[in-house]
XYZ file of N, CA and C in Angstrom:
120
model
N 0.645 -0.900 -0.402
C -0.019 0.258 0.061
C 0.717 0.967 0.255
N 0.710 1.895 -0.669
C 1.165 3.434 -1.060
C -0.100 4.604 -0.025
N 1.660 4.977 1.642
C 0.847 6.299 1.804
C 1.385 7.598 1.341
N 0.425 8.161 1.929
C 0.832 10.142 2.126
C 1.576 10.967 2.570
N 2.450 11.128 2.860
C 2.964 11.535 3.867
C 2.219 13.674 4.227
N 2.511 14.296 5.114
C 1.839 15.630 4.652
C 2.425 16.731 5.842
N 2.769 17.442 5.519
C 3.728 18.747 6.385
C 1.805 19.402 6.977
N 1.373 19.834 7.977
C 0.649 20.413 7.832
C 0.498 21.400 9.448
N 0.608 22.258 9.670
C 1.070 23.329 10.963
C 2.257 23.202 11.438
N 2.453 22.101 11.267
C 3.956 21.586 11.975
C 4.341 19.957 12.118
N 3.472 19.109 12.026
C 3.193 17.793 12.059
C 3.380 17.672 10.611
N 3.430 15.746 11.008
C 2.962 14.883 9.509
C 1.889 14.017 9.707
N 0.969 14.431 7.960
C -0.345 14.499 8.055
C -0.364 12.502 7.554
N -1.053 11.662 7.243
C -0.403 10.129 6.863
C -1.939 9.707 6.353
N -2.491 9.880 5.334
C -3.469 9.895 4.958
C -2.538 7.986 3.913
N -3.271 7.216 3.707
C -3.488 5.879 2.238
C -3.862 6.262 0.679
N -3.858 5.512 0.616
C -3.814 5.476 -1.122
C -4.679 5.961 -1.391
N -5.761 6.250 -1.279
C -7.433 6.387 -0.774
C -7.835 7.796 -0.703
N -6.530 8.527 0.162
C -6.778 9.652 1.060
C -7.229 9.213 1.600
N -7.927 8.941 2.334
C -8.057 8.442 3.733
C -6.897 8.942 4.731
N -7.474 10.010 5.802
C -6.182 10.022 6.469
C -6.445 8.717 7.537
N -4.899 8.193 8.505
C -4.503 7.781 9.801
C -4.780 7.588 10.667
N -3.721 8.491 10.243
C -2.727 9.495 11.652
C -2.401 11.099 11.838
N -1.694 11.320 12.929
C -1.280 12.661 12.775
C 0.364 11.494 13.229
N 1.100 12.426 12.936
C 2.554 12.784 14.286
C 3.357 13.980 13.927
N 3.861 13.982 15.206
C 5.351 15.191 15.155
C 6.647 15.604 14.150
N 6.840 13.747 13.659
C 7.447 14.450 11.875
C 7.697 13.419 12.497
N 8.077 12.985 10.473
C 7.903 11.948 9.418
C 8.235 10.642 10.460
N 10.002 10.767 10.560
C 10.004 9.358 11.202
C 9.522 8.636 12.462
N 8.414 10.130 12.844
C 7.592 9.446 13.725
C 6.742 8.141 13.627
N 6.163 9.075 12.098
C 5.228 8.272 11.341
C 5.677 6.824 10.419
N 7.248 7.239 10.242
C 7.322 5.909 9.685
C 7.665 4.507 10.191
N 7.832 5.177 11.577
C 7.783 4.292 13.020
C 6.789 3.248 13.370
N 5.454 4.857 13.162
C 4.460 4.762 13.696
C 3.536 3.060 12.447
N 3.427 3.401 11.737
C 3.543 2.483 9.906
C 3.915 1.724 10.002
N 5.626 1.208 10.571
C 5.615 -0.336 10.575
C 5.201 -1.247 11.627
N 5.315 -0.440 12.679
C 4.136 -0.749 13.475
C 2.734 -1.664 14.043
N 1.779 -0.086 13.160
C 0.985 -0.663 12.645
C 0.115 -1.089 11.493
N 1.109 -0.531 10.653
C -0.063 -1.023 9.146
C 1.327 -2.059 8.910
N 2.276 -2.583 9.315
C 2.882 -3.222 8.034
C 2.477 -4.715 8.037
């Protein structure tokens, strides 16, 4: 599955390939860690 990382007001929002919001994180590294933990 493909994911999009969008910077919004100082944090990162993560969306799936259909544009559905999944979660937000403080930074891109944290977002990638969360993806690996929850969605891999």
